[in-house]
XYZ file of C-alpha atoms in Angstrom:
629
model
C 0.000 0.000 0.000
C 3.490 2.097 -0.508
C 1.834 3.430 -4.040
C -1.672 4.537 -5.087
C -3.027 1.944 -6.968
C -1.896 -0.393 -4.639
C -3.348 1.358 -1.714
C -6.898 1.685 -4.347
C -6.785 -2.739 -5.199
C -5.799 -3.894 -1.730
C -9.281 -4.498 -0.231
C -10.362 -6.062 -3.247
C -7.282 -8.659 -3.211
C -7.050 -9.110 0.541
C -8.957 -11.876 2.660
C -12.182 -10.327 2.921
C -12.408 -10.030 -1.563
C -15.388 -11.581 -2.204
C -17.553 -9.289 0.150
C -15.472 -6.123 -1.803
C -16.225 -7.636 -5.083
C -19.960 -8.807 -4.408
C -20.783 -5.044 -3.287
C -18.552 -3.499 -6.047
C -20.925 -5.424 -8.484
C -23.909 -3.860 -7.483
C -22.790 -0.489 -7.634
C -22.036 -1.392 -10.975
C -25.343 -2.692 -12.093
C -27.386 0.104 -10.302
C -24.677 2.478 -12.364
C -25.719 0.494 -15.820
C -29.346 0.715 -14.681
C -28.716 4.456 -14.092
C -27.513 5.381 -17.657
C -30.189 3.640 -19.354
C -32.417 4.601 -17.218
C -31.002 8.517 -18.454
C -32.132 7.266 -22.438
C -35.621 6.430 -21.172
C -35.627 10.018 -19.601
C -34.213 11.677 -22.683
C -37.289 9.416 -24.707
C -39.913 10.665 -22.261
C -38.674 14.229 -22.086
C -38.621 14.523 -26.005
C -42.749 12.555 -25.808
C -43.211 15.640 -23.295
C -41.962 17.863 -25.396
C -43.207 16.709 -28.759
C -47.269 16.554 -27.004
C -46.673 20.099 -25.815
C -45.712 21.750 -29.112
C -48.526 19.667 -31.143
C -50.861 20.307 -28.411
C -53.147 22.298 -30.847
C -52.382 19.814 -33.944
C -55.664 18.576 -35.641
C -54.412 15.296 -35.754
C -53.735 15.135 -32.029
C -57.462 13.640 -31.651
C -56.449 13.600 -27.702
C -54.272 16.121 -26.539
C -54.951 16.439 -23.102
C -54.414 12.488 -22.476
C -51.431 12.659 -24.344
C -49.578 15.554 -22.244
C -50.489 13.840 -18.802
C -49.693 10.555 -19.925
C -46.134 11.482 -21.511
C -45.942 14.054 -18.339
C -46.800 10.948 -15.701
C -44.380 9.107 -17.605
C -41.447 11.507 -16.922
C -42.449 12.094 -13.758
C -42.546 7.910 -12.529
C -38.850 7.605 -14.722
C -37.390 10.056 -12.528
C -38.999 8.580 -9.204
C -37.711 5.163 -10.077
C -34.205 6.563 -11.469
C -33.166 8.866 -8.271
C -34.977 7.058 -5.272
C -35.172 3.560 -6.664
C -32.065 3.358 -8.748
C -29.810 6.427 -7.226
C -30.996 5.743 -3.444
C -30.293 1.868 -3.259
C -26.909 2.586 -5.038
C -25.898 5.402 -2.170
C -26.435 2.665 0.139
C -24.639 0.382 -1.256
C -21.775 2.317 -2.294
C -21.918 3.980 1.571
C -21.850 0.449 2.753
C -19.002 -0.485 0.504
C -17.090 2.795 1.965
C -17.987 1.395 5.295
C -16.395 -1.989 5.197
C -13.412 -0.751 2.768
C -12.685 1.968 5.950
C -13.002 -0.472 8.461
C -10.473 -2.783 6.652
C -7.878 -0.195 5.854
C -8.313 0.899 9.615
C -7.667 -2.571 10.680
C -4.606 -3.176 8.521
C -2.981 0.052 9.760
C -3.909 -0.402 13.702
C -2.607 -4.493 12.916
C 0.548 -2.839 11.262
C 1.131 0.365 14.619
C 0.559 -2.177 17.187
C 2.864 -5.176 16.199
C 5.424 -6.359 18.696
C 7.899 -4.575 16.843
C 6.801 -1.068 18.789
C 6.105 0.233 14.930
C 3.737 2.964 16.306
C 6.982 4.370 18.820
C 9.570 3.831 15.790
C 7.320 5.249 13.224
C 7.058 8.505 15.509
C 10.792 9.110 16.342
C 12.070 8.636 12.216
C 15.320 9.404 12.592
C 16.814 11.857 9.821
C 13.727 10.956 7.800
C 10.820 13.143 8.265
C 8.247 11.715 10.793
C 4.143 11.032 9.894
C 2.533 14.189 11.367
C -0.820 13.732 13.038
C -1.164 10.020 12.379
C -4.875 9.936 14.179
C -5.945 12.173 11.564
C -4.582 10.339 8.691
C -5.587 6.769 10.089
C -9.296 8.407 10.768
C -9.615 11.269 8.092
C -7.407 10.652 5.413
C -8.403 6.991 5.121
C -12.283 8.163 5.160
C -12.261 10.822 2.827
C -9.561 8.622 0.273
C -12.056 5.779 0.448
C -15.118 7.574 0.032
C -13.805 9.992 -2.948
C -12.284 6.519 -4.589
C -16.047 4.807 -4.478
C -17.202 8.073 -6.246
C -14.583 8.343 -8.702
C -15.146 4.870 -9.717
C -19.120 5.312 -10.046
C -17.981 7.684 -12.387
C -15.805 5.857 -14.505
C -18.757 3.021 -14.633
C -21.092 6.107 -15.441
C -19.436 7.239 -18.353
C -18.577 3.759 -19.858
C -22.831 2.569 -19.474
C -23.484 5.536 -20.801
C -21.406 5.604 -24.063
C -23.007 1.948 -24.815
C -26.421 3.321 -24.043
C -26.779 6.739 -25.150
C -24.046 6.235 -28.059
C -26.333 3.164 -28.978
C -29.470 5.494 -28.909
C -27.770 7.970 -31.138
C -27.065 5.612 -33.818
C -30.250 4.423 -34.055
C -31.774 7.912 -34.165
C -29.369 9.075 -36.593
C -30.052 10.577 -39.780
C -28.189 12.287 -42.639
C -26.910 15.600 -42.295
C -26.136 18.182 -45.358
C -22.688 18.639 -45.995
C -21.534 15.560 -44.366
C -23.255 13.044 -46.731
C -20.170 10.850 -46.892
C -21.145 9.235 -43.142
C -24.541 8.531 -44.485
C -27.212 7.793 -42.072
C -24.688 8.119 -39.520
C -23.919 12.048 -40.044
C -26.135 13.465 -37.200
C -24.675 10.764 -34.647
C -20.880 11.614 -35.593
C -21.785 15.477 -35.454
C -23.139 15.064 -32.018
C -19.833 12.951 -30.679
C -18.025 14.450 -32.462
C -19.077 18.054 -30.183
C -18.756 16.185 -27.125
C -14.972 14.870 -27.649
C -14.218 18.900 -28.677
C -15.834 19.873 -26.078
C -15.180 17.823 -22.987
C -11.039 17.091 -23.128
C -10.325 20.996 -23.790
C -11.960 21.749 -20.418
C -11.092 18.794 -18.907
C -7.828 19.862 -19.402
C -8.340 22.965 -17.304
C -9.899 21.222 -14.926
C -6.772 19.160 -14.793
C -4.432 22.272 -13.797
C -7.299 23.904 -11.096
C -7.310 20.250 -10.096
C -3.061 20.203 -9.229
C -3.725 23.518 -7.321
C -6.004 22.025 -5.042
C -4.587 19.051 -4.501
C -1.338 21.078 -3.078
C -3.351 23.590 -0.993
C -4.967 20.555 0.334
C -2.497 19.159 2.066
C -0.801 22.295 3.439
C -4.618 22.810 4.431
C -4.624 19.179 6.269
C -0.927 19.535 7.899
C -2.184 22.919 9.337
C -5.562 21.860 10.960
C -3.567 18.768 12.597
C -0.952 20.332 13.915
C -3.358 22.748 15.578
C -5.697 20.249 16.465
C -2.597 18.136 18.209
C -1.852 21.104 20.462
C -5.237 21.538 21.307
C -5.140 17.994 22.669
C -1.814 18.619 24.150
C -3.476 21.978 25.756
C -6.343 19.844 27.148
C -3.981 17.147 28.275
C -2.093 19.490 30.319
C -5.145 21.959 31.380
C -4.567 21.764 35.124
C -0.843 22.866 34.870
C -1.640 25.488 32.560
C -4.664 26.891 35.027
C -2.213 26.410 38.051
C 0.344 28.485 36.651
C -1.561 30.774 34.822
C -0.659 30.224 31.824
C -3.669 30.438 30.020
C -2.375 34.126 27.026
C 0.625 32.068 26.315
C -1.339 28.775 25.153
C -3.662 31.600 23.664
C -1.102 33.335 21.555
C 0.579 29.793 20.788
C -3.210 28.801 19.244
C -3.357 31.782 17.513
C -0.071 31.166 15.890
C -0.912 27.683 14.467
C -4.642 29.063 13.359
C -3.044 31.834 11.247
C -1.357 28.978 9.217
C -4.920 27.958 9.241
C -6.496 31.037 7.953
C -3.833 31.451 5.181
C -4.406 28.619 3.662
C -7.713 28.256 4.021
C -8.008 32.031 1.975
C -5.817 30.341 -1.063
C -8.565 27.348 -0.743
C -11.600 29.889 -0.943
C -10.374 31.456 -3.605
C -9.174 28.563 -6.222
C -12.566 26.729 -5.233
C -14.997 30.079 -6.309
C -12.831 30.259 -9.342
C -13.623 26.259 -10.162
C -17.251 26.624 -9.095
C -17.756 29.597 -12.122
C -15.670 27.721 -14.300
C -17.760 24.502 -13.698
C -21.131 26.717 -13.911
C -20.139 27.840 -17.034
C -19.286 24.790 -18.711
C -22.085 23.369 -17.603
C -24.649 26.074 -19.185
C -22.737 26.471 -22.348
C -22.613 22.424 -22.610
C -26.373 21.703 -21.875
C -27.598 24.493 -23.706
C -25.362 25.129 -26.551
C -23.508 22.066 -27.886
C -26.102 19.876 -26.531
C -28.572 21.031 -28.752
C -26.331 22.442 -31.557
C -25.358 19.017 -33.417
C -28.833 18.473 -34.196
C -29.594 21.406 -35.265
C -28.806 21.325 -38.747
C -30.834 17.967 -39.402
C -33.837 19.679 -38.202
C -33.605 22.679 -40.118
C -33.582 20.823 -43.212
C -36.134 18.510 -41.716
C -34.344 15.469 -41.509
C -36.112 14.795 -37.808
C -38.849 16.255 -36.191
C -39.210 18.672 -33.133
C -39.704 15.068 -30.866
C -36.066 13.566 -32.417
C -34.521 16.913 -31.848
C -35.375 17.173 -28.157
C -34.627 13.482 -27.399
C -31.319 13.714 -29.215
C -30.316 16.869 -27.727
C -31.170 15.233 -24.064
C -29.135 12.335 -25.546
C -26.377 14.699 -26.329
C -26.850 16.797 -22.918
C -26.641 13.112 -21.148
C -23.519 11.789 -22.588
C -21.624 15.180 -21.824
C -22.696 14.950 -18.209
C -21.823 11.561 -17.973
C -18.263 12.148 -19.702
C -17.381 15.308 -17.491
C -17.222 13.672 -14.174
C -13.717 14.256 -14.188
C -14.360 18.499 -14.387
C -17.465 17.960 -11.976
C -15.828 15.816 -9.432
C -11.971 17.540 -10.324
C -11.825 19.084 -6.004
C -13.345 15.521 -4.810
C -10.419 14.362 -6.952
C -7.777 16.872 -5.607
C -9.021 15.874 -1.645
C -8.818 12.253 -2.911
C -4.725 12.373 -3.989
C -3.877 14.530 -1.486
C -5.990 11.983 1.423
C -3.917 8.746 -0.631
C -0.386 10.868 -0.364
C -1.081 11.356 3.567
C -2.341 7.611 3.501
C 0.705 6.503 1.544
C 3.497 8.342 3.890
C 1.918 6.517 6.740
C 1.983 3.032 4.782
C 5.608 3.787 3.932
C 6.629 5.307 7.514
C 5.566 1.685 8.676
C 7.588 -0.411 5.831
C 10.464 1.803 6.629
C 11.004 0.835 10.296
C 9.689 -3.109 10.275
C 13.759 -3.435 10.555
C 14.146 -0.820 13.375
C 17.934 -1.726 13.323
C 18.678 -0.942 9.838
C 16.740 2.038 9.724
C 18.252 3.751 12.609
C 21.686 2.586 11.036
C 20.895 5.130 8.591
C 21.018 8.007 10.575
C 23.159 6.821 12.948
C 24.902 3.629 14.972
C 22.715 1.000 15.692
C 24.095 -2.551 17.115
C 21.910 -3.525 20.156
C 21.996 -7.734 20.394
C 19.153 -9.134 22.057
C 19.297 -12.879 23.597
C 18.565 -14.957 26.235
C 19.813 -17.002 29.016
C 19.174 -19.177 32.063
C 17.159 -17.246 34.321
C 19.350 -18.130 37.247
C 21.961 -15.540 35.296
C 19.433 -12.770 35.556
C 19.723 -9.714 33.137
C 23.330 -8.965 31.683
C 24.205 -6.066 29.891
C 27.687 -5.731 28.289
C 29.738 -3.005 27.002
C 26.989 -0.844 26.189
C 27.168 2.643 24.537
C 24.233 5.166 24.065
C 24.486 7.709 21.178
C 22.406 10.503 20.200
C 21.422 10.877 16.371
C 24.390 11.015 13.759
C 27.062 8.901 12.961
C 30.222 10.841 14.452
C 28.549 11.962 17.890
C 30.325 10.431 21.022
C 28.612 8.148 24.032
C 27.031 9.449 26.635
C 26.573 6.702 28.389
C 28.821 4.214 29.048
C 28.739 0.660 31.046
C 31.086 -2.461 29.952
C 29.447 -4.747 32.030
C 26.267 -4.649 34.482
C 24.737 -7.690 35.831
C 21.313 -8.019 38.062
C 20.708 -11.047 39.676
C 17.435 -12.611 40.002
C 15.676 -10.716 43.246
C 17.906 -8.306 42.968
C 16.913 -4.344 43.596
C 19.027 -1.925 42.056
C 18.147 1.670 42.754
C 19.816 4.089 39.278
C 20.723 7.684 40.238
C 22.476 10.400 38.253
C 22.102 14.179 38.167
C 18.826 15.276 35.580
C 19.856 14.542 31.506
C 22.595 11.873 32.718
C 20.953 9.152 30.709
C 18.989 7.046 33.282
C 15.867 7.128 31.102
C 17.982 6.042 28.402
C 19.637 3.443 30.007
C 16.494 1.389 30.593
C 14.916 2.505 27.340
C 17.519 1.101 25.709
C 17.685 -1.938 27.730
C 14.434 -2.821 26.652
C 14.933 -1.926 22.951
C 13.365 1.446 23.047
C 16.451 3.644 22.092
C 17.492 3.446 18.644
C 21.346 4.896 18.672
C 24.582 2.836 20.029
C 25.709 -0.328 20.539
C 25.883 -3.335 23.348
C 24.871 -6.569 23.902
C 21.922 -6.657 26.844
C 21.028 -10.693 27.810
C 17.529 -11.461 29.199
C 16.017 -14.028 32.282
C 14.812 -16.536 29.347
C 11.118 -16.682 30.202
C 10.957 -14.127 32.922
C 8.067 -11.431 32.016
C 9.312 -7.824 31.986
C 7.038 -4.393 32.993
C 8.077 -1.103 32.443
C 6.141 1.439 34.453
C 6.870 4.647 33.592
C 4.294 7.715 34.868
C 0.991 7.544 33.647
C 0.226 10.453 30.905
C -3.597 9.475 30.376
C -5.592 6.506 30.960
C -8.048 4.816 28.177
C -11.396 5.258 28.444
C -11.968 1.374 29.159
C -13.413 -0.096 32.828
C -11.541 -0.400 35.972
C -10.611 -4.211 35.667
C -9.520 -3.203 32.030
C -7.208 -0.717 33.570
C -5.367 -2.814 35.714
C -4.773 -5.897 33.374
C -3.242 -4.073 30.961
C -1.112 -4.008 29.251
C -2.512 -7.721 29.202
C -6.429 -8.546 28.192
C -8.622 -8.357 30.717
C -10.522 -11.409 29.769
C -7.460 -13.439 31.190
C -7.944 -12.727 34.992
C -10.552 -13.032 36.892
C -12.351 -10.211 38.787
C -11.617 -11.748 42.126
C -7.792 -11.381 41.566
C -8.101 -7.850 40.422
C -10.285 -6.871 43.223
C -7.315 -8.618 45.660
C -4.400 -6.556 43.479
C -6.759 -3.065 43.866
C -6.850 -3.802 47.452
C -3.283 -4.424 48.108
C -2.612 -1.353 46.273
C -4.285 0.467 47.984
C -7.353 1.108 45.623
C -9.787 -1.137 47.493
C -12.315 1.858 47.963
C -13.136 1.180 43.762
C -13.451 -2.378 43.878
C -17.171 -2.255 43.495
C -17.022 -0.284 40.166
C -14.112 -2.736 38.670
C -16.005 -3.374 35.852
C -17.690 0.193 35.146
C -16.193 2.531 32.759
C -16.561 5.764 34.639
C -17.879 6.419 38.490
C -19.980 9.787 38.497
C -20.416 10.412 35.120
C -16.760 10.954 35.075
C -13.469 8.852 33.774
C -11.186 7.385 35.662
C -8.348 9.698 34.226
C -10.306 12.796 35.377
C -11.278 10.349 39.011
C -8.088 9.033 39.839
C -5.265 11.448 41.201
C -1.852 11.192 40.455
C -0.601 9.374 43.393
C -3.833 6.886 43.046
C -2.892 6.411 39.066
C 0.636 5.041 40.381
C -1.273 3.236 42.957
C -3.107 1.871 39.892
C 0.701 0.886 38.320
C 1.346 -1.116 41.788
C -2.223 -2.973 41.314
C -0.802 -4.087 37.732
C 2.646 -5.359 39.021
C 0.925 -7.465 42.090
C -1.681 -8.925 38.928
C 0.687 -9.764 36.661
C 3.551 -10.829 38.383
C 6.460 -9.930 36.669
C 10.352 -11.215 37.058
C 12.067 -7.640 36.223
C 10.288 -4.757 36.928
C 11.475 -1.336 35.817
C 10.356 1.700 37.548
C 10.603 5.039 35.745
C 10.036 7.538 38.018
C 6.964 5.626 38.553
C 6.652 7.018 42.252
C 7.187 10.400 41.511
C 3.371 11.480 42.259
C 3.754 9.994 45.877
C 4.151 11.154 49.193
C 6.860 9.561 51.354
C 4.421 7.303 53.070
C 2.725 6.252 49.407
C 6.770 5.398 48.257
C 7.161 2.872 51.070
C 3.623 1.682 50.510
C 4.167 1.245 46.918
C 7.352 -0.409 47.385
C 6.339 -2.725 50.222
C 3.666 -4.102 48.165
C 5.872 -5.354 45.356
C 8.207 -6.536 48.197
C 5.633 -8.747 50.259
C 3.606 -9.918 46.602
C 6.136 -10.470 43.895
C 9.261 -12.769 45.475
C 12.029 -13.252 43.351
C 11.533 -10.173 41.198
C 14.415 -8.137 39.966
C 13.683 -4.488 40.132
C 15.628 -1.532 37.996
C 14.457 2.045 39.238
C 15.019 5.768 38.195
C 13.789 8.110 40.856
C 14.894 11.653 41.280
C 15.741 10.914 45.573
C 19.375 11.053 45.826
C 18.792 7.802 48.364
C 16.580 4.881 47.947
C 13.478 4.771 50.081
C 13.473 2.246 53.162
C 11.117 0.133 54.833
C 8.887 1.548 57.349
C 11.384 -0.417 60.169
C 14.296 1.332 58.221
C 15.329 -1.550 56.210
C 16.958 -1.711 53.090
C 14.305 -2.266 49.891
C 17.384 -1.929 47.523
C 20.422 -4.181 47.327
C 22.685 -2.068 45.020
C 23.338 1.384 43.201
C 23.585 2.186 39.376
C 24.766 5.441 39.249
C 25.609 7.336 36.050
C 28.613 10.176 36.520
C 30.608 11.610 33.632
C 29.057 9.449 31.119
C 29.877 6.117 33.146
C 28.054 3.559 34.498
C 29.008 2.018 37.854
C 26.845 -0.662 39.797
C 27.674 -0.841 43.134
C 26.119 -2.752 46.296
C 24.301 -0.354 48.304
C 26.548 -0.103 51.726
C 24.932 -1.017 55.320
C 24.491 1.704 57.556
C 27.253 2.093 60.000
C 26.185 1.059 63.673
C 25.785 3.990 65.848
C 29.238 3.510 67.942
C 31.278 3.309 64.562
C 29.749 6.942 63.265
C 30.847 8.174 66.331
C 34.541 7.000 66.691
C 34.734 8.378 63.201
C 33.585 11.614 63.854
C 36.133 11.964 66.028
C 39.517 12.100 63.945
C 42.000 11.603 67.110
C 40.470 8.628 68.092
C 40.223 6.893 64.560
C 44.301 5.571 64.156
C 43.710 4.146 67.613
C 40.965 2.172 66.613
C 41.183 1.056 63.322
C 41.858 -2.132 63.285
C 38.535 -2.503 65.591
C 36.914 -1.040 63.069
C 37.893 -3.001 60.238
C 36.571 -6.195 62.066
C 33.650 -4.619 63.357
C 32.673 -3.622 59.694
C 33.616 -6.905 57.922
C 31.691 -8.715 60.251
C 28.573 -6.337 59.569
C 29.156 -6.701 55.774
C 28.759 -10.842 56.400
């Protein structure tokens, strides 16, 4: 789906082709029934006609019968050709933009969400230009594409019924014309094509070059509305910081900003669109009232055909040039359509271009993370390991040549803000695209990263805490016990309700209770290595011990890796130790230590007293190698 007629076919060819095909097939007959459904109006307008202008005609022995019976006639056509014919064929052709939509939808949320982390790849490109505002191209893009394709291709099946039908209808109506004996019978039928392929690729041609206009200022038009419409979620997302600082003319001026991109181009829009509407209104008067009706003209002045022929042919005529200028009529739908497919198609290649996240970092930069496995009685090994920034001659800024954490093991990773903790662990679990190292895995251990919570789904309670897992694999009984050992018991009753109040659980839960919610997962789910980013930070001292004393007592045997911003580790309410060891990053180095016992209270105070320390060193050595055992 990298190109435009492959993005157009790929519903039709996929796994779900014969319900495309079956509904693309009765669009098509409801289109053929349409255009010959156009000859019997052109017949029943010329009957109309013809009754009117004889309605005083001697030998019209019924005149009156004759003008509401050719005038009923008309009227039932058009009945059965716009509600019966043209109102099952919108619904069919809607429910064919339905299902094609809900396909491509499918294939791009299958193709984001893969466990190769597309959708966080596919966002941080590299050198490469990233997708803008891929919501609004999976959502808009993809439904206005789809939709403008169906109608494009109605067209195309328009104008080919309609050159069998009304061409075949002009044939048989033809007649000679005077000065262009040599086509014989055929003369008037040649005249009238013959006006229509003039007439129709000269302004189609115009149409063409408006068309390219729009297509560009359609885009730029698209780019601007999302990125506005992005900060206006980011604005709404971060609403309580902005009304607690008071920051409210600063996200003002920074929306006005964006919507004066929006204004701009949607001026240039306004302007090329009034200038294709009068060029479409006038092509459409001076075909359906000029060249419609001139080819047959000269036949009926020499009265070749009567005033009935004339009208019908001229409808005929009119017909077959509104059928064959779909592409001027429908030129903007056109314009929305490639520039919808192009925003489509940058998506569909953003994705091929990072299913090998290794080689497409490598393009913009080193790349040579190995990932493997071992005995889980090794625990996680990582090995000289490097962290770069973008380009291929910038220098580490984090280095470690060998780190090991043993299984149970709680390692507590400090270093001053922009040091590379974040990093560290991002990279770790393959979420960093630039450097090097080899980083070893528990072989069938289950790994959680809990980072701070940004904004919770709109899906229930019990959802909540099973993910990132499905919620249809634990019982409600084990998530009410990991709520209450959280901490969150006071919710247990609405575990399977969606909102409490009228209101979601983003806007219910505080911050603290959200990374009470994180605890509730990690007791669930159980997992063997645990990393923590700053996932205590909304917590009070009390809620840190809480938070860690509940993985401590619920998950035995887990191996924990955690950034906080403390410069020491938090302790047990007795004063224990929860952490066995140190990772702290100075001057672009990585150093794991074991975290040191605290010093017994007769030992701080020899050593704060420098004359007595020579005396009694060698008591202190023993006293703090027997601690250390």
């Amino acid at each position: 789906m990298r190109n435009f007629w492959g993005l157009m076919r790929a519903y039709w060819f996929s796994d779900r082709w014969k319900e495309a095909w079956a509904l693309t097939l009765v669009v098509a007959f409801l289109t053929a029934l349409s255009s010959k459904a156009g000859v019997w109006f052109a017949e029943a307008s010329g009957a109309l006609i013809n009754s009117i202008a004889y309605y005083h005609d001697a030998a019209n022995a019924d005149p009156l019968s004759s003008l509401l019976f050719n005038a009923g006639t008309l009227v039932a056509l058009v009945i059965f050709k716009d509600v019966g014919i043209t109102g099952s064929r919108t619904f069919v052709s809607a429910t064919l933009h339905r299902k094609w939509r809900g396909w491509l939808d499918s294939r791009f949320n299958e193709a984001l969400l893969d466990g190769n982390h597309t959708h966080f790849h596919a966002q941080h490109a590299g050198g490469s230009e990233a997708p803008d505002n891929i919501d609004q191209r999976i959502q808009e893009s993809i439904k206005g594409m789809a939709g403008g394709a169906i109608g494009l291709a109605m067209g195309v099946m328009a104008v080919a019924s309609s050159l069998f039908f009304v061409g075949q209808k002009l044939l048989e109506m033809s007649t000679q014309v005077s000065g262009l004996e040599f086509f014989g019978r055929y003369g008037s039928a040649v005249l009238a094509l013959a006006a229509v392929a003039l007439y129709v690729p000269v302004n189609t041609f115009i149409a063409v070059k408006l068309g390219g206009l729009l297509e560009r200022i359609s885009i730029n038009m698209q780019k601007a509305e999302g990125s506005y419409r992005g900060e206006l979620t980011t604005f709404l997302r971060r609403s309580f910081h902005i009304a607690a600082s008071r920051g409210e003319n600063v996200q003002k001026d920074m929306h006005g900003r964006l919507y004066v991109d929006i204004d701009r181009t949607w001026s240039r829009l306004n302007v090329v669109n009034a200038g294709y509407a009068s060029f479409e209104r006038v092509y459409n008067f001076i075909g359906a009232r000029i060249v419609a009706y001139g080819p047959g003209l000269l036949p009926f002045i020499h009265s070749r055909i009567d005033l009935r022929a004339y009208i019908t042919g001229a409808e005929l005529v009119n017909s077959l040039i509104s059928q064959c200028s779909w592409f001027i009529h429908v030129m903007p739908a056109i314009a929305t359509l490639r520039a919808n497919s192009k925003r489509v198609m940058d998506l569909a290649e953003a994705i091929e271009s990072v299913q090998r996240p290794a080689d497409f970092y490598r393009e913009t930069g080193r790349s040579e993370f190995h990932y493997s496995s071992q005995n889980q009685v090794f625990g996680l090994t990582i090995q000289n390991l490097e962290l770069n920034h973008q380009g291929h001659d910038t220098e580490p800024f984090v280095r470690a040549e060998r780190l090991r954490f043993r299984r149970g093991e709680w390692t507590f990773l400090k270093g001053e803000s922009g040091s590379g903790k974040t990093s560290l662990i991002k990279a770790v679990n393959g979420l960093w695209p630039y450097g090097r190292g080899t980083i070893v895995f528990p072989e069938g251990v289950r790994t959680f990263y809990a980072a701070q919570e940004v904004k919770l789904p709109q899906v229930s309670l019990k959802e909540l805490v099973c993910l990132p897992e499905e919620s249809a694999g634990y019982s409600d009984p084990r998530v009410a016990s990991a709520l209450h050992k959280a901490g969150l018991g006071d919710f247990i009753e609405a575990l399977n309700e969606t909102s409490r109040e009228g209101k979601s659980w983003d806007q219910v839960l505080s911050g603290g209770q959200k990374q009470k919610l994180v605890v509730a997962r990690i007791l669930l789910q159980q997992p063997g290595l645990l990393f923590l980013d700053e996932a205590t930070g909304a917590l009070d001292p009390e809620g840190k011990i809480a938070f860690h004393q509940a993985i401590q007592d619920n998950c035995p045997g887990v191996t924990v890796i955690s950034v906080m911003h403390e410069a020491t580790p938090p302790k047990t309410a007795a004063g224990e130790e929860f952490y066995h060891s140190v990772l702290t990053i100075a001057d672009g180095v990585a150093t794991k230590k074991p975290l040191a016992p605290p010093l017994p209270a007769e030992i701080t105070t020899i050593l704060n007293q420098p004359q007595a320390r020579p005396v009694e060193e060698g008591w202190l050595r023993l006293r703090l190698r027997q601690r250390q055992k």
